[in-house]
Every structure is written in structure tokens, then in C-alpha cells.
Amino acid sequence: MASEHPRANLPTLSLHVPEPKFRPGDAVDFAAVGIPPAGEARRPDTAAHPGDFTDLAYTLVRVLDDDGHAVGPWNPRLSPDMLRKMLRNMALLRAFDERMFRAQRQGKTSFYMKALGEEAVAVAATHALDPDDMCFPSYRQQGILITRGYPLVEMMNQIYSNRGDKLQGKQLPIMYSARDHGFFSISGNLTTQYPQAVGWAMASAAKGDTRIAATWCGEGSTAEGDFHSACTFAAVYRAPVILNIVNNQWAISSFSGFAGAESTTFAARAVGYGIAGLRVDGNDALAVYAATLWAAERARTNQGPTLIEHFTYRAEGHSTSDDPTQYRSAGEPNAWPLGDPVRRLKDHLIGLREWDEDRHAAQDKELADLVKAEQKEAEKNGILGHGLHQPLDTLFDGVFEEMPWHLKEQRAQMLAEETASGRPWDRK
Amino acid sequence: MTDQEPPTTRMNMIQAINSALDVMMARDPDVIVMGEDVGYFGGVFRATAGLQEKHGKTRVFDTPITECGIIGVAVGMGAYGLRPVPEIQFADYIYPALDQLVSEAARLRYRSAGEFISPITVRSPFGGGIFGGQTHSQSPEGIFTHISGVKTVIPSTPYDAKGLLIAAIEDNDPTIFFEPKRIYNGPFDGYWDKPSQNWSKHPAGEVPTGYYKVDLGKAAVVRAGEAVTILCYGTMVHVCIATCAELGVDAEIVDLRTLVPLDIETIEASVKKTGRCLIVHEATRTSGFGAELSALVQERCFYHLEAPIERVTGFDTPYPHSLEWAYFPGPVRIGEALKKIMKDA
Ligand SMILES: Cc1ncc(C[n+]2csc(CCOP(=O)(O)OP(=O)(O)O)c2C)c(N)n1
Ligand SMILES: [Mg+2]
């Protein structure tokens, strides 16, 4: 069969494989990252139709300008007290991460993950939500717990899988669960929380409740099918949910191009689903706060879901298990054009004459001491490196509400093994 | 040693897997490697290190984080005629890909009467003993042995890992290749509070640098013995060897290596010889592969059995974090089962 469109003159096909701009050893220049001026993005009415502000999915909502002034229609006009609270929680999160990262390096636990450089994302969003709104986080939103006042010592107990660990040593460090603080049990499997958040929000709506849900995932995780199922359900049922994408540029060693960032923004995912989409300077606590408040208002007034891309940068390795200088230029974190979220909020407060460097240094010291003291408390309950802290038979609790015969048998077997081993496993 | 024998070198299991991929990519331009972080970085366990640089970005590449996508794309590439070797970063993350594996890869040959096939080899680290908690420790092989149309392969040494992986890649059917990550660096024997060995002193850490195959569907008798047959695979092979050495049990230890298709002849011959059978796997017990093995042995060797078949497995709970060693089917659990099975011997 002769083709009417002969291909003989066409070049052969070629496979495009994304490649990040910088690899180890490369000098970093982020000039190509388009950063619109602060204050430029418009702020639509929360009742506006998502189709009428799709431009906001392609720009950046920014409030803090380069001089630390809060400008434009998204300025949430927060009180100095509120700004200081937010700054303190971000600094506390940083101090906590620093300390626990070091604890892992000292062999006190098996694993840790920092949120360095992305502190504004979880902390500012949590300040903008109501305390009883339900959060479905990924593993990098410990800032939610810190902002909601969850005891640091409880977090550390979990990290150490020790006697005090409310999760009975069952979960990997940092996979917290804190129902009383509106914090859903973290899964190790990426993006599973997304449709769950939508389901929670649908339930809240179906029951005529007033609470909304918020969820977070990394930009890399948007590739999972669960992300897309969640968007479809959220759009179809106008679920009162905030879908946050934390675009910190990296997913372990894979740059955001492997999740689609070479072609469009992550906020633009919203457009195809007919969901309201915002793209926000994730290192600007005021922008994150304002966007979250706006999205929450939409959700609370039955306008449906909002998807927010937080444009930020993962300044550390993925976790304690990797060395980022193996796959990206060591110059990246310092060259990131949106700066350090803690410093930016601090500079803003100083500009308002509501803060100063001395107070900031004193606060850092106070927070470091606080974390150290909490760590001491937690370590009284033991550290992972010192062996088994939970009563052995807790291993079988919680598989089912009521334990079936086969688990009872296996539990007895395990206890007999302990006796047979000739040494108690259940140390301290 | 004759001149014909290929040169060998010391490898751990990661290096052996890397070598298998390298050899196959050099031999067959249709072999491609893809998965999360496998490209530039060379994989979170370094199993694909250096391959992208050597074979190019269109043959070794990172993928979006979607296991369903990775396997679906591999099926499509296989339909084109490639021989994809996708990696799933941890076996615990293979579940989003189940539909593509169960309903597609495993069924394509059958439903198209051979028009299309899925010559894909899905590599994935599995098993516990690394304080990985419930999402970095699971042993889901029993899910895959239950699917008609996929092969399931689990090596226990660097030598076997390379030879089996090459055989799996050349095989025209979809294969799940589970790599016991606890023994990537050395033959962990279950004594978790003693210093662990690496592969440098183990005979199977001496690996040919070139091409060779270990046939799929063939078990290995790693210890000949008369008293009892132990059926095991992966990490548990080394735990069984060490336990038997400690207890002085003259066991015949059979490393299954391939679960589907199973080397039933070797199993049958061994159990008929010893009259006793212990089955050991790290995976949970209920509906685990041990249940299948137990049924097969009972069906085929019943009149030779002198004691009930015993199973040693992980418990039917999620894999715990801090109580990992209470969960792990180590020397104590195996020892207790051996005592029971040898009671009247
Ligand atoms: C289903 C599943 N696949 C793979 C992994 C392994 N994994 C853990 S984190 C991660 C990268 C996620 O990156 P991103 O979504 O950008 O989040 P970030 O770590 O940057 O916060 C991967 C691949 C996993 N945990 N779950
Ligand atoms: Mg990321």
C-alpha cells in the first residue's frame, strides 16, 4: 500500500530524555528560572471560576520582594505577633531537623529526612488552616506538627522507636501519626495520601461539616496514578480540599523534568482538571499563607478544590541515605534564586522594626537549647541503636481489631523463641 | 584452569547485577534499563552505576515516579521488540504496577495467541533486615508466583545473581527478579548481633566478568545431607546454612533460585532421600510460597515422609521497624523447627 504521505524525507525519530541544567562540578546559574516580581500576580475573588484565572498556574504568587517588603494584592497583612510566631516555628523546625539529622549520623536511629529550605511550605500553610482542618502530609511536612504544637519529645520518641513511641516502634522514623492534631498517618508509599485527602473532604462535605482537608506531595510524586485519581475525584465532587505540590526541584536524584517540568508547571496540572490552580513562591511564607487562606476560603464556601504548586528548593539530600553532591551541583542550594525562607521572613520583620538580629540570634540559641533538652528527655526512653524497647508481643497488636487464632499462635511461638534463645530480647 | 575459562573477579551482588546488565546491553542492542533514579545516579543501591555513561541515555534512563507507568511502558516497549529491564526501587513499591503486571505483561502471550509477548525482566530489591520498616522490607514473591504467566526468580549469591539475571533477560516471558537486599554486600547469616561477612571470602563471590547463564527453573543443592531437606531461597539460604552448622544438623539445603517454574525434580529427589522437609522463607506465612511447596511435597513424597512438613516464615504482620529481629525468621526459629522435625529421628 503506497502511502500518500511518504516518510522518506523525514529525519528518523529520536527519544528525548530530560537532562538537568547542572551536574556535579558545574557552575550554577539559575538566571533561566523565570521569577516574576513580587506583587505582580492578581488575586481573584475566591468565588471566581477556575477557568477565569488559569494564568495564575503559570506565574508565581509572591508577596515578599527582594528588599523584604510585603507587596501586592496577596499580602495577607499579618500582625507582627503572627509573623513572629511563624518565624519561630520555621526556625524551630530547622533546629529540630538539624538535631535529628545529627542523631541519625550518631547511630541513634535508622533514618531521617530534613525539610531544609522548604520550611515555609508546611509552617505557613498550617498557620493559615484552622487547627481542626485535616492534613494528609507526605514525609516532609513535619512543620505541620511543629506548628500545631505537637510535643517535640513525642516526635523524637517516634524517631527513636523507643519505649515512649506512641506508634510502638512499628513505623520507620518520621512516619508520624497524630490524629488529635489533624495529622494523618504517613505512608512510605508515595502519593497514596492524595485520594485519601479527597475522600476525607468528600465525607466532610457529605456530612455537612465545616472542616476541610489539605494534602501535600512532592513534585516527583505527581507522576503516580494516585495523584491523577485524586484530581479527578476532587474536581468531580468539588471536594473541599487543598492539593499542595511541593516542587522542591528534586526527587531523590531525579530533577523535576522527570515529572514533566520541562514542558509546563505543576500548577498547570490543575487546568486540565478544571481545578483552581496557583503557583506560589514556596520560600515566601507570606505568599504560602495567603494562597492557603484563599484556597481554604474557596473550600469552605463550596467552591471546591485548589491545587497549589509551592516553588521551592530541597537544600539538603533526600534523606540520610543519599549524598546529593553525587547527582547535582553542590552550588545549587546557595544559588537558588528564591533565597532562604527563614532569612526572608526574618528580614521582613526586621524591616518592620518588629525584630532584630540580636533577638533572632537569641531565639536560635533558645530553640537549639529547647530541642537539645527535649532530645535528652526522649533519650531517657531509649534510642533505636540500643535494641528492642517495645514489649515483644506488641508486634502482633493492631494487625486486626481482634486477634485471630493464627496470630495468637504465632505470638506464642515468638515468645517461646525468646525463651529458647536463652537471652531476653526485650531489653530496657 | 584452562585457557578457555573466562576470567573471573570478586563481586558483591550489586556488582554482579551491574555486570549482568552491562554484558547484556553490550550483546543485545534491544536491552534497555529504566527506573526511578537508575540513570545518572545509578540507582539508590548503585546497581546501575556507570551504565548510562557507557550505553547512553536512550538505553539507560530515569523515569517518572509511577510504577504503573514504568511497567506499562515496558510492556509497550516489549511489544515493539525491545527487551526492557525496568527497576522497581523497592519491592514494596511494586503494587501500583500490579495491574500492568497481572492483567497485561502476564497475559499478553496467551490472549494474543503469541502475536505479542512481554520479554521484560522486572528487577526489584526485596526483603528485610535493614531497619527499613514496613515499606522497605517486604517479600511479596507469593503474590507473583500466584499469577499465571510470570516467572519468579530470586538469587542468593553474586554468581547466581548475574547468571540468573542474564537468563531472565534472554527469556521471552516476563520475569520478576527479586534481589535480597540484605545480602547485596555479604551473605548475612541471620546472626544480626555478630559482625557481618562480605562476599570477598565467599566462593560464589568469584564471578565471571563475561557472559554466562544460570538456567531458570534449576535449583541448587548448596549443602548435601541426609537428615532433612531444607527448601529455601534468597537471604534465608545463608541463614539455613549457618543454623545447620551451629546445630550440627546434616541437612540437605536446596536453594530454589527460581520459584516459577520450580525445579520439582530436585525437591522430590531430596525429600525422598531424607524423609523430612523444612520450608523456610522470610515472607509472611499465610498463602506464602511455602504453602505451595508444602502441598507439592505432600502430594509427591507423602509415603517417604517420616515427620510432618514444617514451615519457618515471617509472621503474618506488617514488617515492624524496631522489633525487626523478633520478626525475622532467624536461627532460633529455624532451630526450633529443626528440633521438632528431627524429634523422632
Ligand atoms: C510508590 C513509591 N515509589 C517509590 C518510592 C521511593 N521514593 C521515596 S521518596 C522518592 C522521591 C520523591 O520525590 P518528591 O515527590 O519530589 O518528594 P520530595 O522527596 O522531594 O519531598 C522516591 C522515588 C516510594 N516511597 N513510593
Ligand atoms: Mg521533590
mmCIF file of N, CA and C in Angstrom, chain A residues 177-270:
data_model
loop_
_atom_site.group_PDB
_atom_site.id
_atom_site.type_symbol
_atom_site.label_atom_id
_atom_site.label_comp_id
_atom_site.label_asym_id
_atom_site.label_seq_id
_atom_site.Cartn_x
_atom_site.Cartn_y
_atom_site.Cartn_z
ATOM 1 N N SER A 177 2.090 9.757 63.098
ATOM 2 C CA SER A 177 0.633 9.754 63.008
ATOM 3 C C SER A 177 0.145 10.512 64.232
ATOM 4 N N ALA A 178 -0.733 11.478 64.064
ATOM 5 C CA ALA A 178 -1.174 12.288 65.202
ATOM 6 C C ALA A 178 -2.597 12.761 64.949
ATOM 7 N N ARG A 179 -3.509 11.843 65.193
ATOM 8 C CA ARG A 179 -4.923 12.095 64.909
ATOM 9 C C ARG A 179 -5.451 13.322 65.653
ATOM 10 N N ASP A 180 -5.049 13.460 66.921
ATOM 11 C CA ASP A 180 -5.512 14.600 67.724
ATOM 12 C C ASP A 180 -5.052 15.935 67.157
ATOM 13 N N HIS A 181 -4.037 15.901 66.356
ATOM 14 C CA HIS A 181 -3.520 17.133 65.760
ATOM 15 C C HIS A 181 -3.893 17.235 64.281
ATOM 16 N N GLY A 182 -4.905 16.474 63.884
ATOM 17 C CA GLY A 182 -5.362 16.543 62.492
ATOM 18 C C GLY A 182 -4.285 16.154 61.506
ATOM 19 N N PHE A 183 -3.551 15.116 61.855
ATOM 20 C CA PHE A 183 -2.382 14.735 61.065
ATOM 21 C C PHE A 183 -2.489 13.251 60.746
ATOM 22 N N PHE A 184 -2.731 12.934 59.496
ATOM 23 C CA PHE A 184 -2.969 11.547 59.093
ATOM 24 C C PHE A 184 -1.674 10.744 59.113
ATOM 25 N N SER A 185 -1.796 9.482 59.424
ATOM 26 C CA SER A 185 -0.666 8.546 59.440
ATOM 27 C C SER A 185 0.090 8.587 58.099
ATOM 28 N N ILE A 186 1.401 8.852 58.179
ATOM 29 C CA ILE A 186 2.191 8.998 56.951
ATOM 30 C C ILE A 186 2.509 7.624 56.373
ATOM 31 N N SER A 187 2.377 7.534 55.076
ATOM 32 C CA SER A 187 2.705 6.282 54.382
ATOM 33 C C SER A 187 4.066 6.407 53.718
ATOM 34 N N GLY A 188 4.761 5.299 53.618
ATOM 35 C CA GLY A 188 6.013 5.291 52.858
ATOM 36 C C GLY A 188 5.758 5.225 51.363
ATOM 37 N N ASN A 189 4.556 4.849 50.983
ATOM 38 C CA ASN A 189 4.249 4.706 49.561
ATOM 39 C C ASN A 189 3.729 6.032 49.024
ATOM 40 N N LEU A 190 4.416 6.547 48.044
ATOM 41 C CA LEU A 190 4.181 7.912 47.590
ATOM 42 C C LEU A 190 2.772 8.154 47.079
ATOM 43 N N THR A 191 2.231 9.294 47.443
ATOM 44 C CA THR A 191 1.017 9.899 46.893
ATOM 45 C C THR A 191 -0.276 9.178 47.251
ATOM 46 N N THR A 192 -0.187 8.130 48.062
ATOM 47 C CA THR A 192 -1.413 7.439 48.473
ATOM 48 C C THR A 192 -2.314 8.369 49.284
ATOM 49 N N GLN A 193 -1.705 9.377 49.938
ATOM 50 C CA GLN A 193 -2.482 10.289 50.785
ATOM 51 C C GLN A 193 -3.369 11.227 49.950
ATOM 52 N N TYR A 194 -3.068 11.379 48.681
ATOM 53 C CA TYR A 194 -3.801 12.352 47.862
ATOM 54 C C TYR A 194 -5.283 11.998 47.699
ATOM 55 N N PRO A 195 -5.600 10.819 47.163
ATOM 56 C CA PRO A 195 -7.032 10.485 47.085
ATOM 57 C C PRO A 195 -7.671 10.356 48.462
ATOM 58 N N GLN A 196 -6.877 9.970 49.461
ATOM 59 C CA GLN A 196 -7.434 9.845 50.812
ATOM 60 C C GLN A 196 -7.891 11.204 51.343
ATOM 61 N N ALA A 197 -7.106 12.225 51.069
ATOM 62 C CA ALA A 197 -7.487 13.570 51.492
ATOM 63 C C ALA A 197 -8.782 13.996 50.800
ATOM 64 N N VAL A 198 -8.877 13.646 49.530
ATOM 65 C CA VAL A 198 -10.091 13.990 48.781
ATOM 66 C C VAL A 198 -11.289 13.255 49.376
ATOM 67 N N GLY A 199 -11.078 11.998 49.726
ATOM 68 C CA GLY A 199 -12.156 11.213 50.327
ATOM 69 C C GLY A 199 -12.592 11.791 51.670
ATOM 70 N N TRP A 200 -11.636 12.215 52.471
ATOM 71 C CA TRP A 200 -11.956 12.830 53.770
ATOM 72 C C TRP A 200 -12.780 14.100 53.536
ATOM 73 N N ALA A 201 -12.342 14.874 52.559
ATOM 74 C CA ALA A 201 -13.043 16.130 52.259
ATOM 75 C C ALA A 201 -14.448 15.869 51.729
ATOM 76 N N MET A 202 -14.589 14.849 50.904
ATOM 77 C CA MET A 202 -15.926 14.490 50.396
ATOM 78 C C MET A 202 -16.835 14.074 51.548
ATOM 79 N N ALA A 203 -16.256 13.317 52.494
ATOM 80 C CA ALA A 203 -17.039 12.883 53.652
ATOM 81 C C ALA A 203 -17.482 14.086 54.470
ATOM 82 N N SER A 204 -16.566 15.026 54.660
ATOM 83 C CA SER A 204 -16.882 16.225 55.432
ATOM 84 C C SER A 204 -18.017 17.006 54.771
ATOM 85 N N ALA A 205 -17.939 17.079 53.444
ATOM 86 C CA ALA A 205 -18.986 17.787 52.702
ATOM 87 C C ALA A 205 -20.313 17.030 52.769
ATOM 88 N N ALA A 206 -20.238 15.723 52.606
ATOM 89 C CA ALA A 206 -21.462 14.920 52.617
ATOM 90 C C ALA A 206 -22.168 15.003 53.963
ATOM 91 N N LYS A 207 -21.386 15.164 55.026
ATOM 92 C CA LYS A 207 -21.939 15.226 56.372
ATOM 93 C C LYS A 207 -22.314 16.643 56.789
ATOM 94 N N GLY A 208 -22.121 17.602 55.898
ATOM 95 C CA GLY A 208 -22.446 18.982 56.258
ATOM 96 C C GLY A 208 -21.532 19.540 57.338
ATOM 97 N N ASP A 209 -20.335 19.052 57.411
ATOM 98 C CA ASP A 209 -19.309 19.514 58.363
ATOM 99 C C ASP A 209 -18.779 20.873 57.886
ATOM 100 N N THR A 210 -17.877 21.487 58.652
ATOM 101 C CA THR A 210 -17.246 22.733 58.201
ATOM 102 C C THR A 210 -15.747 22.580 58.002
ATOM 103 N N ARG A 211 -15.229 21.421 58.354
ATOM 104 C CA ARG A 211 -13.785 21.229 58.252
ATOM 105 C C ARG A 211 -13.384 20.861 56.822
ATOM 106 N N ILE A 212 -12.189 21.281 56.463
ATOM 107 C CA ILE A 212 -11.677 20.959 55.129
ATOM 108 C C ILE A 212 -10.418 20.100 55.281
ATOM 109 N N ALA A 213 -9.953 19.580 54.158
ATOM 110 C CA ALA A 213 -8.739 18.756 54.169
ATOM 111 C C ALA A 213 -7.662 19.422 53.333
ATOM 112 N N ALA A 214 -6.418 19.134 53.685
ATOM 113 C CA ALA A 214 -5.289 19.589 52.878
ATOM 114 C C ALA A 214 -4.319 18.431 52.740
ATOM 115 N N THR A 215 -3.699 18.335 51.577
ATOM 116 C CA THR A 215 -2.717 17.267 51.377
ATOM 117 C C THR A 215 -1.492 17.822 50.668
ATOM 118 N N TRP A 216 -0.387 17.108 50.803
ATOM 119 C CA TRP A 216 0.885 17.537 50.222
ATOM 120 C C TRP A 216 1.547 16.343 49.548
ATOM 121 N N CYS A 217 2.191 16.599 48.407
ATOM 122 C CA CYS A 217 3.109 15.599 47.859
ATOM 123 C C CYS A 217 4.232 16.330 47.143
ATOM 124 N N GLY A 218 5.320 15.638 46.895
ATOM 125 C CA GLY A 218 6.428 16.235 46.162
ATOM 126 C C GLY A 218 6.131 16.305 44.684
ATOM 127 N N GLU A 219 6.881 17.135 43.956
ATOM 128 C CA GLU A 219 6.647 17.233 42.509
ATOM 129 C C GLU A 219 6.891 15.898 41.820
ATOM 130 N N GLY A 220 7.888 15.142 42.312
ATOM 131 C CA GLY A 220 8.160 13.840 41.706
ATOM 132 C C GLY A 220 6.967 12.916 41.860
ATOM 133 N N SER A 221 6.287 13.049 42.984
ATOM 134 C CA SER A 221 5.168 12.155 43.297
ATOM 135 C C SER A 221 3.924 12.432 42.459
ATOM 136 N N THR A 222 3.890 13.566 41.762
ATOM 137 C CA THR A 222 2.713 13.853 40.938
ATOM 138 C C THR A 222 2.603 12.889 39.769
ATOM 139 N N ALA A 223 3.683 12.129 39.517
ATOM 140 C CA ALA A 223 3.622 11.167 38.409
ATOM 141 C C ALA A 223 2.773 9.950 38.763
ATOM 142 N N GLU A 224 2.636 9.677 40.062
ATOM 143 C CA GLU A 224 1.881 8.486 40.460
ATOM 144 C C GLU A 224 0.417 8.601 40.031
ATOM 145 N N GLY A 225 -0.162 7.465 39.722
ATOM 146 C CA GLY A 225 -1.564 7.444 39.326
ATOM 147 C C GLY A 225 -2.484 8.022 40.386
ATOM 148 N N ASP A 226 -2.127 7.830 41.662
ATOM 149 C CA ASP A 226 -2.970 8.320 42.750
ATOM 150 C C ASP A 226 -3.177 9.832 42.674
ATOM 151 N N PHE A 227 -2.144 10.546 42.215
ATOM 152 C CA PHE A 227 -2.280 11.998 42.090
ATOM 153 C C PHE A 227 -3.431 12.328 41.137
ATOM 154 N N HIS A 228 -3.457 11.613 40.032
ATOM 155 C CA HIS A 228 -4.439 11.926 38.991
ATOM 156 C C HIS A 228 -5.851 11.452 39.373
ATOM 157 N N SER A 229 -5.912 10.326 40.067
ATOM 158 C CA SER A 229 -7.221 9.887 40.588
ATOM 159 C C SER A 229 -7.764 10.935 41.543
ATOM 160 N N ALA A 230 -6.885 11.445 42.387
ATOM 161 C CA ALA A 230 -7.307 12.434 43.381
ATOM 162 C C ALA A 230 -7.837 13.692 42.700
ATOM 163 N N CYS A 231 -7.137 14.154 41.683
ATOM 164 C CA CYS A 231 -7.576 15.374 40.995
ATOM 165 C C CYS A 231 -8.945 15.163 40.342
ATOM 166 N N THR A 232 -9.126 13.992 39.759
ATOM 167 C CA THR A 232 -10.404 13.723 39.104
ATOM 168 C C THR A 232 -11.552 13.736 40.118
ATOM 169 N N PHE A 233 -11.375 13.018 41.212
ATOM 170 C CA PHE A 233 -12.422 12.996 42.238
ATOM 171 C C PHE A 233 -12.650 14.391 42.818
ATOM 172 N N ALA A 234 -11.560 15.088 43.087
ATOM 173 C CA ALA A 234 -11.692 16.417 43.696
ATOM 174 C C ALA A 234 -12.489 17.339 42.781
ATOM 175 N N ALA A 235 -12.218 17.253 41.477
ATOM 176 C CA ALA A 235 -12.909 18.109 40.522
ATOM 177 C C ALA A 235 -14.382 17.700 40.389
ATOM 178 N N VAL A 236 -14.604 16.402 40.241
ATOM 179 C CA VAL A 236 -15.959 15.910 40.001
ATOM 180 C C VAL A 236 -16.894 16.273 41.162
ATOM 181 N N TYR A 237 -16.414 16.083 42.390
ATOM 182 C CA TYR A 237 -17.277 16.292 43.564
ATOM 183 C C TYR A 237 -17.054 17.648 44.231
ATOM 184 N N ARG A 238 -16.240 18.501 43.581
ATOM 185 C CA ARG A 238 -15.888 19.805 44.166
ATOM 186 C C ARG A 238 -15.529 19.654 45.645
ATOM 187 N N ALA A 239 -14.639 18.735 45.894
ATOM 188 C CA ALA A 239 -14.278 18.407 47.273
ATOM 189 C C ALA A 239 -13.593 19.596 47.946
ATOM 190 N N PRO A 240 -13.926 19.843 49.214
ATOM 191 C CA PRO A 240 -13.288 20.934 49.953
ATOM 192 C C PRO A 240 -11.879 20.535 50.412
ATOM 193 N N VAL A 241 -10.964 20.589 49.470
ATOM 194 C CA VAL A 241 -9.613 20.087 49.740
ATOM 195 C C VAL A 241 -8.588 21.017 49.090
ATOM 196 N N ILE A 242 -7.423 21.125 49.738
ATOM 197 C CA ILE A 242 -6.300 21.862 49.155
ATOM 198 C C ILE A 242 -5.228 20.850 48.778
ATOM 199 N N LEU A 243 -4.921 20.816 47.504
ATOM 200 C CA LEU A 243 -3.946 19.861 46.988
ATOM 201 C C LEU A 243 -2.620 20.597 46.797
ATOM 202 N N ASN A 244 -1.661 20.325 47.666
ATOM 203 C CA ASN A 244 -0.376 21.024 47.588
ATOM 204 C C ASN A 244 0.670 20.166 46.896
ATOM 205 N N ILE A 245 1.366 20.763 45.945
ATOM 206 C CA ILE A 245 2.523 20.108 45.335
ATOM 207 C C ILE A 245 3.759 20.883 45.790
ATOM 208 N N VAL A 246 4.633 20.198 46.497
ATOM 209 C CA VAL A 246 5.861 20.847 46.945
ATOM 210 C C VAL A 246 6.928 20.598 45.883
ATOM 211 N N ASN A 247 7.082 21.579 45.001
ATOM 212 C CA ASN A 247 8.080 21.431 43.934
ATOM 213 C C ASN A 247 9.424 21.927 44.456
ATOM 214 N N ASN A 248 10.172 20.990 45.034
ATOM 215 C CA ASN A 248 11.500 21.347 45.559
ATOM 216 C C ASN A 248 12.592 20.982 44.561
ATOM 217 N N GLN A 249 12.214 20.792 43.323
ATOM 218 C CA GLN A 249 13.103 20.617 42.173
ATOM 219 C C GLN A 249 13.701 19.218 42.046
ATOM 220 N N TRP A 250 13.749 18.467 43.137
ATOM 221 C CA TRP A 250 14.415 17.164 43.105
ATOM 222 C C TRP A 250 13.552 16.084 43.730
ATOM 223 N N ALA A 251 13.635 14.904 43.149
ATOM 224 C CA ALA A 251 13.010 13.697 43.699
ATOM 225 C C ALA A 251 14.150 12.675 43.817
ATOM 226 N N ILE A 252 14.680 12.514 44.997
ATOM 227 C CA ILE A 252 15.959 11.826 45.191
ATOM 228 C C ILE A 252 16.943 12.402 44.155
ATOM 229 N N SER A 253 17.390 11.604 43.176
ATOM 230 C CA SER A 253 18.388 12.121 42.227
ATOM 231 C C SER A 253 17.767 12.637 40.941
ATOM 232 N N SER A 254 16.443 12.565 40.842
ATOM 233 C CA SER A 254 15.799 12.940 39.582
ATOM 234 C C SER A 254 15.278 14.369 39.644
ATOM 235 N N PHE A 255 15.680 15.178 38.697
ATOM 236 C CA PHE A 255 15.221 16.576 38.707
ATOM 237 C C PHE A 255 13.774 16.640 38.228
ATOM 238 N N SER A 256 13.165 17.791 38.438
ATOM 239 C CA SER A 256 11.727 17.919 38.205
ATOM 240 C C SER A 256 11.328 17.634 36.756
ATOM 241 N N GLY A 257 12.291 17.680 35.835
ATOM 242 C CA GLY A 257 11.996 17.370 34.431
ATOM 243 C C GLY A 257 11.444 15.969 34.260
ATOM 244 N N PHE A 258 11.812 15.055 35.161
ATOM 245 C CA PHE A 258 11.286 13.687 35.059
ATOM 246 C C PHE A 258 9.868 13.573 35.588
ATOM 247 N N ALA A 259 9.342 14.678 36.091
ATOM 248 C CA ALA A 259 7.923 14.676 36.458
ATOM 249 C C ALA A 259 7.153 15.592 35.508
ATOM 250 N N GLY A 260 7.822 16.108 34.504
ATOM 251 C CA GLY A 260 7.122 16.895 33.494
ATOM 252 C C GLY A 260 7.433 18.371 33.488
ATOM 253 N N ALA A 261 8.378 18.833 34.308
ATOM 254 C CA ALA A 261 8.601 20.279 34.449
ATOM 255 C C ALA A 261 9.268 20.928 33.240
ATOM 256 N N GLU A 262 9.800 20.124 32.317
ATOM 257 C CA GLU A 262 10.399 20.752 31.131
ATOM 258 C C GLU A 262 9.337 21.389 30.248
ATOM 259 N N SER A 263 8.107 20.869 30.337
ATOM 260 C CA SER A 263 7.075 21.311 29.403
ATOM 261 C C SER A 263 6.072 22.284 29.989
ATOM 262 N N THR A 264 5.857 22.203 31.288
ATOM 263 C CA THR A 264 4.849 23.073 31.881
ATOM 264 C C THR A 264 5.091 23.167 33.385
ATOM 265 N N THR A 265 4.227 23.885 34.074
ATOM 266 C CA THR A 265 4.349 23.973 35.527
ATOM 267 C C THR A 265 3.525 22.861 36.164
ATOM 268 N N PHE A 266 3.761 22.631 37.449
ATOM 269 C CA PHE A 266 2.947 21.638 38.154
ATOM 270 C C PHE A 266 1.561 22.203 38.477
ATOM 271 N N ALA A 267 1.511 23.502 38.709
ATOM 272 C CA ALA A 267 0.202 24.121 38.954
ATOM 273 C C ALA A 267 -0.710 23.938 37.744
ATOM 274 N N ALA A 268 -0.082 23.866 36.563
ATOM 275 C CA ALA A 268 -0.877 23.728 35.340
ATOM 276 C C ALA A 268 -1.607 22.403 35.268
ATOM 277 N N ARG A 269 -1.203 21.426 36.081
ATOM 278 C CA ARG A 269 -1.958 20.181 36.136
ATOM 279 C C ARG A 269 -3.427 20.488 36.471
ATOM 280 N N ALA A 270 -3.635 21.548 37.262
ATOM 281 C CA ALA A 270 -4.992 21.899 37.692
ATOM 282 C C ALA A 270 -5.881 22.243 36.501
#
